mmCIF file with all atom_site columns, C-alpha atoms in Angstrom:
data_model
loop_
_atom_site.group_PDB
_atom_site.id
_atom_site.type_symbol
_atom_site.label_atom_id
_atom_site.label_alt_id
_atom_site.label_comp_id
_atom_site.label_asym_id
_atom_site.label_entity_id
_atom_site.label_seq_id
_atom_site.pdbx_PDB_ins_code
_atom_site.Cartn_x
_atom_site.Cartn_y
_atom_site.Cartn_z
_atom_site.occupancy
_atom_site.B_iso_or_equiv
_atom_site.pdbx_formal_charge
_atom_site.auth_seq_id
_atom_site.auth_comp_id
_atom_site.auth_asym_id
_atom_site.auth_atom_id
_atom_site.pdbx_PDB_model_num
ATOM 1   C CA . MET A 1 1   ? -0.129  0.112   -0.378 1.00 0.00 ? 20  MET A CA 1
ATOM 2   C CA . THR A 1 2   ? 2.300   2.942   -1.346 1.00 0.00 ? 21  THR A CA 1
ATOM 3   C CA . ALA A 1 3   ? -0.487  6.033   -2.355 1.00 0.00 ? 22  ALA A CA 1
ATOM 4   C CA . PRO A 1 4   ? -1.709  7.629   0.905  1.00 0.00 ? 23  PRO A CA 1
ATOM 5   C CA . ILE A 1 5   ? -5.459  7.488   2.169  1.00 0.00 ? 24  ILE A CA 1
ATOM 6   C CA . GLU A 1 6   ? -6.786  11.185  1.722  1.00 0.00 ? 25  GLU A CA 1
ATOM 7   C CA . CYS A 1 7   ? -9.174  11.672  5.069  1.00 0.00 ? 26  CYS A CA 1
ATOM 8   C CA . TYR A 1 8   ? -11.336 14.233  5.635  1.00 0.00 ? 27  TYR A CA 1
ATOM 9   C CA . THR A 1 9   ? -12.246 14.707  9.023  1.00 0.00 ? 28  THR A CA 1
ATOM 10  C CA . TRP A 1 10  ? -12.824 17.353  11.984 1.00 0.00 ? 29  TRP A CA 1
ATOM 11  C CA . LYS A 1 11  ? -12.041 16.092  15.622 1.00 0.00 ? 30  LYS A CA 1
ATOM 12  C CA . THR A 1 12  ? -15.124 15.118  16.270 1.00 0.00 ? 31  THR A CA 1
ATOM 13  C CA . SER A 1 13  ? -16.040 11.252  18.252 1.00 0.00 ? 32  SER A CA 1
ATOM 14  C CA . ASN A 1 14  ? -16.583 9.844   14.724 1.00 0.00 ? 33  ASN A CA 1
ATOM 15  C CA . GLY A 1 15  ? -14.215 11.590  13.379 1.00 0.00 ? 34  GLY A CA 1
ATOM 16  C CA . ARG A 1 16  ? -11.072 10.195  15.525 1.00 0.00 ? 35  ARG A CA 1
ATOM 17  C CA . LYS A 1 17  ? -12.846 7.000   14.924 1.00 0.00 ? 36  LYS A CA 1
ATOM 18  C CA . ILE A 1 18  ? -10.992 6.854   11.471 1.00 0.00 ? 37  ILE A CA 1
ATOM 19  C CA . THR A 1 19  ? -8.144  8.496   12.287 1.00 0.00 ? 38  THR A CA 1
ATOM 20  C CA . ILE A 1 20  ? -7.444  5.817   15.234 1.00 0.00 ? 39  ILE A CA 1
ATOM 21  C CA . MET A 1 21  ? -7.956  2.785   12.845 1.00 0.00 ? 40  MET A CA 1
ATOM 22  C CA . LEU A 1 22  ? -5.203  4.696   9.799  1.00 0.00 ? 41  LEU A CA 1
ATOM 23  C CA . GLU A 1 23  ? -2.683  5.090   12.560 1.00 0.00 ? 42  GLU A CA 1
ATOM 24  C CA . GLU A 1 24  ? -3.301  1.553   14.417 1.00 0.00 ? 43  GLU A CA 1
ATOM 25  C CA . CYS A 1 25  ? -3.047  -0.286  10.582 1.00 0.00 ? 44  CYS A CA 1
ATOM 26  C CA . GLY A 1 26  ? 0.211   2.093   9.928  1.00 0.00 ? 45  GLY A CA 1
ATOM 27  C CA . ILE A 1 27  ? -1.513  3.669   6.503  1.00 0.00 ? 46  ILE A CA 1
ATOM 28  C CA . PRO A 1 28  ? -0.095  6.469   5.422  1.00 0.00 ? 47  PRO A CA 1
ATOM 29  C CA . TYR A 1 29  ? -2.939  8.977   4.730  1.00 0.00 ? 48  TYR A CA 1
ATOM 30  C CA . ASN A 1 30  ? -2.998  13.108  4.037  1.00 0.00 ? 49  ASN A CA 1
ATOM 31  C CA . LEU A 1 31  ? -5.227  14.745  6.465  1.00 0.00 ? 50  LEU A CA 1
ATOM 32  C CA . HIS A 1 32  ? -8.006  17.080  5.302  1.00 0.00 ? 51  HIS A CA 1
ATOM 33  C CA . PRO A 1 33  ? -9.371  19.171  8.166  1.00 0.00 ? 52  PRO A CA 1
ATOM 34  C CA . ILE A 1 34  ? -13.505 20.278  7.212  1.00 0.00 ? 53  ILE A CA 1
ATOM 35  C CA . ASN A 1 35  ? -13.904 22.262  10.317 1.00 0.00 ? 54  ASN A CA 1
ATOM 36  C CA . ILE A 1 36  ? -17.742 21.762  10.794 1.00 0.00 ? 55  ILE A CA 1
ATOM 37  C CA . GLY A 1 37  ? -18.085 24.794  13.514 1.00 0.00 ? 56  GLY A CA 1
ATOM 38  C CA . GLU A 1 38  ? -17.426 26.474  10.191 1.00 0.00 ? 57  GLU A CA 1
ATOM 39  C CA . ASP A 1 39  ? -19.823 24.447  7.630  1.00 0.00 ? 58  ASP A CA 1
ATOM 40  C CA . ASP A 1 40  ? -16.638 23.532  5.519  1.00 0.00 ? 59  ASP A CA 1
ATOM 41  C CA . GLN A 1 41  ? -18.959 20.359  5.471  1.00 0.00 ? 60  GLN A CA 1
ATOM 42  C CA . PHE A 1 42  ? -21.233 22.154  3.052  1.00 0.00 ? 61  PHE A CA 1
ATOM 43  C CA . THR A 1 43  ? -18.925 23.192  0.293  1.00 0.00 ? 62  THR A CA 1
ATOM 44  C CA . PRO A 1 44  ? -19.637 21.795  -3.151 1.00 0.00 ? 63  PRO A CA 1
ATOM 45  C CA . GLU A 1 45  ? -16.138 20.231  -2.936 1.00 0.00 ? 64  GLU A CA 1
ATOM 46  C CA . PHE A 1 46  ? -16.776 18.409  0.388  1.00 0.00 ? 65  PHE A CA 1
ATOM 47  C CA . ILE A 1 47  ? -20.711 17.514  -1.186 1.00 0.00 ? 66  ILE A CA 1
ATOM 48  C CA . ALA A 1 48  ? -18.953 16.178  -3.544 1.00 0.00 ? 67  ALA A CA 1
ATOM 49  C CA . ILE A 1 49  ? -17.287 13.174  -1.642 1.00 0.00 ? 68  ILE A CA 1
ATOM 50  C CA . ASN A 1 50  ? -20.079 12.426  0.794  1.00 0.00 ? 69  ASN A CA 1
ATOM 51  C CA . PRO A 1 51  ? -23.434 13.928  -0.377 1.00 0.00 ? 70  PRO A CA 1
ATOM 52  C CA . ASN A 1 52  ? -24.831 13.611  3.049  1.00 0.00 ? 71  ASN A CA 1
ATOM 53  C CA . SER A 1 53  ? -22.531 16.427  4.061  1.00 0.00 ? 72  SER A CA 1
ATOM 54  C CA . LYS A 1 54  ? -20.870 14.453  7.281  1.00 0.00 ? 73  LYS A CA 1
ATOM 55  C CA . ILE A 1 55  ? -17.786 13.700  8.028  1.00 0.00 ? 74  ILE A CA 1
ATOM 56  C CA . PRO A 1 56  ? -15.657 11.970  8.000  1.00 0.00 ? 75  PRO A CA 1
ATOM 57  C CA . ALA A 1 57  ? -14.954 10.319  4.454  1.00 0.00 ? 76  ALA A CA 1
ATOM 58  C CA . ILE A 1 58  ? -11.968 8.570   2.415  1.00 0.00 ? 77  ILE A CA 1
ATOM 59  C CA . ILE A 1 59  ? -10.585 8.770   -0.699 1.00 0.00 ? 78  ILE A CA 1
ATOM 60  C CA . ASP A 1 60  ? -8.573  5.947   -1.661 1.00 0.00 ? 79  ASP A CA 1
ATOM 61  C CA . PRO A 1 61  ? -6.483  6.504   -4.911 1.00 0.00 ? 80  PRO A CA 1
ATOM 62  C CA . ASP A 1 62  ? -6.172  2.760   -4.713 1.00 0.00 ? 81  ASP A CA 1
ATOM 63  C CA . GLY A 1 63  ? -9.371  0.861   -4.522 1.00 0.00 ? 82  GLY A CA 1
ATOM 64  C CA . PRO A 1 64  ? -11.465 -1.878  -5.663 1.00 0.00 ? 83  PRO A CA 1
ATOM 65  C CA . GLY A 1 65  ? -9.967  -3.046  -9.097 1.00 0.00 ? 84  GLY A CA 1
ATOM 66  C CA . GLY A 1 66  ? -7.361  -0.490  -8.910 1.00 0.00 ? 85  GLY A CA 1
ATOM 67  C CA . LYS A 1 67  ? -9.023  2.907   -9.155 1.00 0.00 ? 86  LYS A CA 1
ATOM 68  C CA . PRO A 1 68  ? -9.505  5.673   -6.263 1.00 0.00 ? 87  PRO A CA 1
ATOM 69  C CA . TYR A 1 69  ? -12.343 4.565   -4.374 1.00 0.00 ? 88  TYR A CA 1
ATOM 70  C CA . THR A 1 70  ? -14.642 6.784   -1.695 1.00 0.00 ? 89  THR A CA 1
ATOM 71  C CA . VAL A 1 71  ? -16.047 5.543   0.975  1.00 0.00 ? 90  VAL A CA 1
ATOM 72  C CA . PHE A 1 72  ? -18.721 7.517   3.689  1.00 0.00 ? 91  PHE A CA 1
ATOM 73  C CA . GLU A 1 73  ? -19.555 6.552   6.898  1.00 0.00 ? 92  GLU A CA 1
ATOM 74  C CA . SER A 1 74  ? -17.336 6.178   9.848  1.00 0.00 ? 93  SER A CA 1
ATOM 75  C CA . GLY A 1 75  ? -18.720 2.722   10.082 1.00 0.00 ? 94  GLY A CA 1
ATOM 76  C CA . ALA A 1 76  ? -18.600 1.641   6.782  1.00 0.00 ? 95  ALA A CA 1
ATOM 77  C CA . ILE A 1 77  ? -14.867 3.175   6.510  1.00 0.00 ? 96  ILE A CA 1
ATOM 78  C CA . LEU A 1 78  ? -13.696 1.219   9.441  1.00 0.00 ? 97  LEU A CA 1
ATOM 79  C CA . MET A 1 79  ? -15.318 -1.864  7.620  1.00 0.00 ? 98  MET A CA 1
ATOM 80  C CA . TYR A 1 80  ? -13.821 -0.843  4.580  1.00 0.00 ? 99  TYR A CA 1
ATOM 81  C CA . LEU A 1 81  ? -9.960  -0.019  5.757  1.00 0.00 ? 100 LEU A CA 1
ATOM 82  C CA . ALA A 1 82  ? -10.422 -3.522  8.084  1.00 0.00 ? 101 ALA A CA 1
ATOM 83  C CA . GLU A 1 83  ? -11.319 -5.562  4.840  1.00 0.00 ? 102 GLU A CA 1
ATOM 84  C CA . LYS A 1 84  ? -8.492  -3.986  3.094  1.00 0.00 ? 103 LYS A CA 1
ATOM 85  C CA . THR A 1 85  ? -5.593  -4.579  5.158  1.00 0.00 ? 104 THR A CA 1
ATOM 86  C CA . GLY A 1 86  ? -6.602  -7.675  6.783  1.00 0.00 ? 105 GLY A CA 1
ATOM 87  C CA . LYS A 1 87  ? -6.242  -5.970  10.148 1.00 0.00 ? 106 LYS A CA 1
ATOM 88  C CA . PHE A 1 88  ? -9.034  -5.634  13.479 1.00 0.00 ? 107 PHE A CA 1
ATOM 89  C CA . MET A 1 89  ? -11.405 -8.027  11.828 1.00 0.00 ? 108 MET A CA 1
ATOM 90  C CA . PRO A 1 90  ? -11.769 -11.667 11.740 1.00 0.00 ? 109 PRO A CA 1
ATOM 91  C CA . THR A 1 91  ? -12.504 -14.028 8.706  1.00 0.00 ? 110 THR A CA 1
ATOM 92  C CA . ASP A 1 92  ? -13.865 -16.594 10.798 1.00 0.00 ? 111 ASP A CA 1
ATOM 93  C CA . MET A 1 93  ? -17.738 -15.793 9.767  1.00 0.00 ? 112 MET A CA 1
ATOM 94  C CA . ALA A 1 94  ? -19.123 -15.965 13.824 1.00 0.00 ? 113 ALA A CA 1
ATOM 95  C CA . LYS A 1 95  ? -15.915 -13.888 14.693 1.00 0.00 ? 114 LYS A CA 1
ATOM 96  C CA . ARG A 1 96  ? -16.748 -11.759 12.473 1.00 0.00 ? 115 ARG A CA 1
ATOM 97  C CA . TYR A 1 97  ? -20.414 -10.825 13.316 1.00 0.00 ? 116 TYR A CA 1
ATOM 98  C CA . GLU A 1 98  ? -19.487 -9.883  16.496 1.00 0.00 ? 117 GLU A CA 1
ATOM 99  C CA . VAL A 1 99  ? -17.106 -7.472  15.467 1.00 0.00 ? 118 VAL A CA 1
ATOM 100 C CA . ILE A 1 100 ? -20.318 -6.405  13.272 1.00 0.00 ? 119 ILE A CA 1
ATOM 101 C CA . GLN A 1 101 ? -23.054 -6.588  16.297 1.00 0.00 ? 120 GLN A CA 1
ATOM 102 C CA . TRP A 1 102 ? -20.909 -4.188  18.828 1.00 0.00 ? 121 TRP A CA 1
ATOM 103 C CA . LEU A 1 103 ? -19.730 -1.677  16.067 1.00 0.00 ? 122 LEU A CA 1
ATOM 104 C CA . MET A 1 104 ? -23.208 -1.111  15.318 1.00 0.00 ? 123 MET A CA 1
ATOM 105 C CA . PHE A 1 105 ? -24.248 -1.560  18.647 1.00 0.00 ? 124 PHE A CA 1
ATOM 106 C CA . GLN A 1 106 ? -21.828 1.823   18.241 1.00 0.00 ? 125 GLN A CA 1
ATOM 107 C CA . MET A 1 107 ? -23.486 3.571   15.467 1.00 0.00 ? 126 MET A CA 1
ATOM 108 C CA . GLY A 1 108 ? -26.928 2.492   16.163 1.00 0.00 ? 127 GLY A CA 1
ATOM 109 C CA . GLY A 1 109 ? -26.968 3.152   19.842 1.00 0.00 ? 128 GLY A CA 1
ATOM 110 C CA . ILE A 1 110 ? -23.770 5.003   21.529 1.00 0.00 ? 129 ILE A CA 1
ATOM 111 C CA . GLY A 1 111 ? -23.329 7.397   19.303 1.00 0.00 ? 130 GLY A CA 1
ATOM 112 C CA . PRO A 1 112 ? -26.388 8.978   18.569 1.00 0.00 ? 131 PRO A CA 1
ATOM 113 C CA . ILE A 1 113 ? -27.555 9.044   22.245 1.00 0.00 ? 132 ILE A CA 1
ATOM 114 C CA . PHE A 1 114 ? -24.324 10.166  23.705 1.00 0.00 ? 133 PHE A CA 1
ATOM 115 C CA . GLY A 1 115 ? -24.536 12.856  20.718 1.00 0.00 ? 134 GLY A CA 1
ATOM 116 C CA . GLN A 1 116 ? -28.077 13.840  21.668 1.00 0.00 ? 135 GLN A CA 1
ATOM 117 C CA . VAL A 1 117 ? -26.554 14.349  25.544 1.00 0.00 ? 136 VAL A CA 1
ATOM 118 C CA . HIS A 1 118 ? -23.419 16.390  23.891 1.00 0.00 ? 137 HIS A CA 1
ATOM 119 C CA . HIS A 1 119 ? -26.407 18.435  22.844 1.00 0.00 ? 138 HIS A CA 1
ATOM 120 C CA . PHE A 1 120 ? -28.407 19.222  25.238 1.00 0.00 ? 139 PHE A CA 1
ATOM 121 C CA . LYS A 1 121 ? -26.109 19.671  27.976 1.00 0.00 ? 140 LYS A CA 1
ATOM 122 C CA . ARG A 1 122 ? -23.656 21.869  25.769 1.00 0.00 ? 141 ARG A CA 1
ATOM 123 C CA . ALA A 1 123 ? -25.346 23.307  22.953 1.00 0.00 ? 142 ALA A CA 1
ATOM 124 C CA . ALA A 1 124 ? -28.515 23.849  22.875 1.00 0.00 ? 143 ALA A CA 1
ATOM 125 C CA . LYS A 1 125 ? -29.566 27.637  23.224 1.00 0.00 ? 144 LYS A CA 1
ATOM 126 C CA . GLU A 1 126 ? -32.681 26.846  25.796 1.00 0.00 ? 145 GLU A CA 1
ATOM 127 C CA . LYS A 1 127 ? -32.406 24.004  28.247 1.00 0.00 ? 146 LYS A CA 1
ATOM 128 C CA . VAL A 1 128 ? -34.573 21.379  27.756 1.00 0.00 ? 147 VAL A CA 1
ATOM 129 C CA . PRO A 1 129 ? -35.087 19.178  30.858 1.00 0.00 ? 148 PRO A CA 1
ATOM 130 C CA . TYR A 1 130 ? -36.787 16.483  29.327 1.00 0.00 ? 149 TYR A CA 1
ATOM 131 C CA . GLY A 1 131 ? -34.463 15.670  27.187 1.00 0.00 ? 150 GLY A CA 1
ATOM 132 C CA . ILE A 1 132 ? -31.652 16.315  29.358 1.00 0.00 ? 151 ILE A CA 1
ATOM 133 C CA . GLU A 1 133 ? -33.425 13.576  31.030 1.00 0.00 ? 152 GLU A CA 1
ATOM 134 C CA . ARG A 1 134 ? -34.171 10.961  29.054 1.00 0.00 ? 153 ARG A CA 1
ATOM 135 C CA . TYR A 1 135 ? -30.972 11.142  26.865 1.00 0.00 ? 154 TYR A CA 1
ATOM 136 C CA . GLY A 1 136 ? -28.717 10.913  29.877 1.00 0.00 ? 155 GLY A CA 1
ATOM 137 C CA . LYS A 1 137 ? -30.669 8.121   31.401 1.00 0.00 ? 156 LYS A CA 1
ATOM 138 C CA . GLU A 1 138 ? -30.808 6.126   28.221 1.00 0.00 ? 157 GLU A CA 1
ATOM 139 C CA . CYS A 1 139 ? -26.597 6.862   28.102 1.00 0.00 ? 158 CYS A CA 1
ATOM 140 C CA . LEU A 1 140 ? -26.260 5.540   31.841 1.00 0.00 ? 159 LEU A CA 1
ATOM 141 C CA . ARG A 1 141 ? -28.007 2.408   30.546 1.00 0.00 ? 160 ARG A CA 1
ATOM 142 C CA . LEU A 1 142 ? -25.556 2.130   27.885 1.00 0.00 ? 161 LEU A CA 1
ATOM 143 C CA . TYR A 1 143 ? -22.620 2.713   30.239 1.00 0.00 ? 162 TYR A CA 1
ATOM 144 C CA . GLY A 1 144 ? -24.022 -0.313  31.839 1.00 0.00 ? 163 GLY A CA 1
ATOM 145 C CA . VAL A 1 145 ? -24.650 -2.596  28.718 1.00 0.00 ? 164 VAL A CA 1
ATOM 146 C CA . LEU A 1 146 ? -20.800 -1.621  28.050 1.00 0.00 ? 165 LEU A CA 1
ATOM 147 C CA . ASN A 1 147 ? -19.938 -2.595  31.508 1.00 0.00 ? 166 ASN A CA 1
ATOM 148 C CA . SER A 1 148 ? -21.711 -5.705  31.666 1.00 0.00 ? 167 SER A CA 1
ATOM 149 C CA . ARG A 1 149 ? -20.491 -6.432  28.437 1.00 0.00 ? 168 ARG A CA 1
ATOM 150 C CA . LEU A 1 150 ? -16.409 -5.826  29.518 1.00 0.00 ? 169 LEU A CA 1
ATOM 151 C CA . GLU A 1 151 ? -16.615 -7.932  32.609 1.00 0.00 ? 170 GLU A CA 1
ATOM 152 C CA . GLY A 1 152 ? -14.390 -10.443 32.570 1.00 0.00 ? 171 GLY A CA 1
ATOM 153 C CA . ARG A 1 153 ? -13.256 -8.907  29.013 1.00 0.00 ? 172 ARG A CA 1
ATOM 154 C CA . ASP A 1 154 ? -10.348 -6.978  27.716 1.00 0.00 ? 173 ASP A CA 1
ATOM 155 C CA . TYR A 1 155 ? -12.284 -6.070  24.200 1.00 0.00 ? 174 TYR A CA 1
ATOM 156 C CA . LEU A 1 156 ? -15.703 -5.115  23.034 1.00 0.00 ? 175 LEU A CA 1
ATOM 157 C CA . ALA A 1 157 ? -16.301 -8.418  20.468 1.00 0.00 ? 176 ALA A CA 1
ATOM 158 C CA . ASN A 1 158 ? -13.583 -12.013 20.949 1.00 0.00 ? 177 ASN A CA 1
ATOM 159 C CA . ASP A 1 159 ? -10.386 -11.781 22.894 1.00 0.00 ? 178 ASP A CA 1
ATOM 160 C CA . GLU A 1 160 ? -8.567  -9.344  20.202 1.00 0.00 ? 179 GLU A CA 1
ATOM 161 C CA . VAL A 1 161 ? -8.735  -5.541  19.981 1.00 0.00 ? 180 VAL A CA 1
ATOM 162 C CA . SER A 1 162 ? -11.274 -4.380  16.376 1.00 0.00 ? 181 SER A CA 1
ATOM 163 C CA . ILE A 1 163 ? -13.159 -1.775  14.426 1.00 0.00 ? 182 ILE A CA 1
ATOM 164 C CA . ALA A 1 164 ? -15.856 -2.070  17.552 1.00 0.00 ? 183 ALA A CA 1
ATOM 165 C CA . ASP A 1 165 ? -13.501 -0.833  19.922 1.00 0.00 ? 184 ASP A CA 1
ATOM 166 C CA . PHE A 1 166 ? -12.451 1.641   18.024 1.00 0.00 ? 185 PHE A CA 1
ATOM 167 C CA . ALA A 1 167 ? -15.417 3.444   16.831 1.00 0.00 ? 186 ALA A CA 1
ATOM 168 C CA . THR A 1 168 ? -16.448 3.057   20.864 1.00 0.00 ? 187 THR A CA 1
ATOM 169 C CA . LEU A 1 169 ? -13.595 4.519   22.479 1.00 0.00 ? 188 LEU A CA 1
ATOM 170 C CA . PRO A 1 170 ? -13.871 8.385   21.127 1.00 0.00 ? 189 PRO A CA 1
ATOM 171 C CA . TRP A 1 171 ? -17.648 8.270   23.047 1.00 0.00 ? 190 TRP A CA 1
ATOM 172 C CA . VAL A 1 172 ? -16.237 7.243   25.664 1.00 0.00 ? 191 VAL A CA 1
ATOM 173 C CA . PHE A 1 173 ? -13.561 10.194  25.941 1.00 0.00 ? 192 PHE A CA 1
ATOM 174 C CA . ARG A 1 174 ? -16.075 12.291  26.193 1.00 0.00 ? 193 ARG A CA 1
ATOM 175 C CA . HIS A 1 175 ? -17.270 11.061  29.005 1.00 0.00 ? 194 HIS A CA 1
ATOM 176 C CA . GLU A 1 176 ? -16.794 14.465  30.855 1.00 0.00 ? 195 GLU A CA 1
ATOM 177 C CA . TRP A 1 177 ? -19.299 16.427  28.639 1.00 0.00 ? 196 TRP A CA 1
ATOM 178 C CA . GLN A 1 178 ? -21.888 13.476  29.500 1.00 0.00 ? 197 GLN A CA 1
ATOM 179 C CA . GLU A 1 179 ? -21.145 14.241  33.257 1.00 0.00 ? 198 GLU A CA 1
ATOM 180 C CA . VAL A 1 180 ? -20.769 10.522  33.638 1.00 0.00 ? 199 VAL A CA 1
ATOM 181 C CA . ASP A 1 181 ? -17.583 8.934   36.268 1.00 0.00 ? 200 ASP A CA 1
ATOM 182 C CA . LEU A 1 182 ? -16.019 6.336   34.384 1.00 0.00 ? 201 LEU A CA 1
ATOM 183 C CA . ASN A 1 183 ? -15.796 5.267   38.103 1.00 0.00 ? 202 ASN A CA 1
ATOM 184 C CA . GLN A 1 184 ? -18.999 3.758   37.910 1.00 0.00 ? 203 GLN A CA 1
ATOM 185 C CA . PHE A 1 185 ? -18.261 1.521   35.570 1.00 0.00 ? 204 PHE A CA 1
ATOM 186 C CA . PRO A 1 186 ? -15.044 -0.041  36.423 1.00 0.00 ? 205 PRO A CA 1
ATOM 187 C CA . ASN A 1 187 ? -14.872 -2.464  33.923 1.00 0.00 ? 206 ASN A CA 1
ATOM 188 C CA . VAL A 1 188 ? -15.452 0.752   30.869 1.00 0.00 ? 207 VAL A CA 1
ATOM 189 C CA . LYS A 1 189 ? -12.281 2.541   32.550 1.00 0.00 ? 208 LYS A CA 1
ATOM 190 C CA . ARG A 1 190 ? -10.352 -0.544  32.547 1.00 0.00 ? 209 ARG A CA 1
ATOM 191 C CA . TRP A 1 191 ? -11.137 -0.844  29.169 1.00 0.00 ? 210 TRP A CA 1
ATOM 192 C CA . TYR A 1 192 ? -10.838 2.840   28.565 1.00 0.00 ? 211 TYR A CA 1
ATOM 193 C CA . ASP A 1 193 ? -7.471  3.358   29.747 1.00 0.00 ? 212 ASP A CA 1
ATOM 194 C CA . ALA A 1 194 ? -5.940  0.032   28.374 1.00 0.00 ? 213 ALA A CA 1
ATOM 195 C CA . MET A 1 195 ? -7.438  1.495   25.306 1.00 0.00 ? 214 MET A CA 1
ATOM 196 C CA . MET A 1 196 ? -6.122  4.969   25.525 1.00 0.00 ? 215 MET A CA 1
ATOM 197 C CA . ALA A 1 197 ? -2.322  3.643   26.467 1.00 0.00 ? 216 ALA A CA 1
ATOM 198 C CA . ARG A 1 198 ? -1.847  2.110   23.105 1.00 0.00 ? 217 ARG A CA 1
ATOM 199 C CA . PRO A 1 199 ? 0.370   4.529   20.947 1.00 0.00 ? 218 PRO A CA 1
ATOM 200 C CA . ALA A 1 200 ? -1.168  4.252   17.831 1.00 0.00 ? 219 ALA A CA 1
ATOM 201 C CA . LEU A 1 201 ? -4.654  5.042   19.462 1.00 0.00 ? 220 LEU A CA 1
ATOM 202 C CA . SER A 1 202 ? -3.253  8.120   20.864 1.00 0.00 ? 221 SER A CA 1
ATOM 203 C CA . ARG A 1 203 ? -2.016  9.405   18.009 1.00 0.00 ? 222 ARG A CA 1
ATOM 204 C CA . GLY A 1 204 ? -5.256  9.007   15.917 1.00 0.00 ? 223 GLY A CA 1
ATOM 205 C CA . MET A 1 205 ? -6.906  10.775  18.936 1.00 0.00 ? 224 MET A CA 1
ATOM 206 C CA . GLU A 1 206 ? -4.232  14.155  18.975 1.00 0.00 ? 225 GLU A CA 1
ATOM 207 C CA . LEU A 1 207 ? -5.554  15.159  15.429 1.00 0.00 ? 226 LEU A CA 1
ATOM 208 C CA . PRO A 1 208 ? -4.053  18.600  14.551 1.00 0.00 ? 227 PRO A CA 1
#
């Protein structure tokens, strides 16, 4: 793999998933910051890459058939890079779908719910107690699911680190935004501390 991946992202939880994966796989890449605070995602140039105007997105110059290939949606990008490199996704069907299940758990549960918590607790122009309570309770429930899953386990799926861990970690990284004390979820904290100690993952989290 010689030509670098073109990575369009920003320093959000979803955005960091991809730089984590690129660093963990040792894939060369060029970083293109898309400042969502300045609406860069709505420029015609970026819409041509992702018609949904969301980060992250990548262009692989050496895609299927040796042709440039564009991928958007963070979960899809993780799966694409895992298949391309043969890393962080098992080939055994049962083990592969264990990873996919926990990846979908992040995509369908943790991401949307934690994101709503961030909105209602940090970004909403007015305080909405119903929203804060509704999403706050579900956020804590999801932390409980993670904590139960990680009982006696080092990783979310199987017995090895996978894209499911890389997808979930950047959302747990924002536990302070969620006003969640990780000490209340000791298995999550143990997993989180171990993941954050990975040098490549740390590089992926430190977007310029």
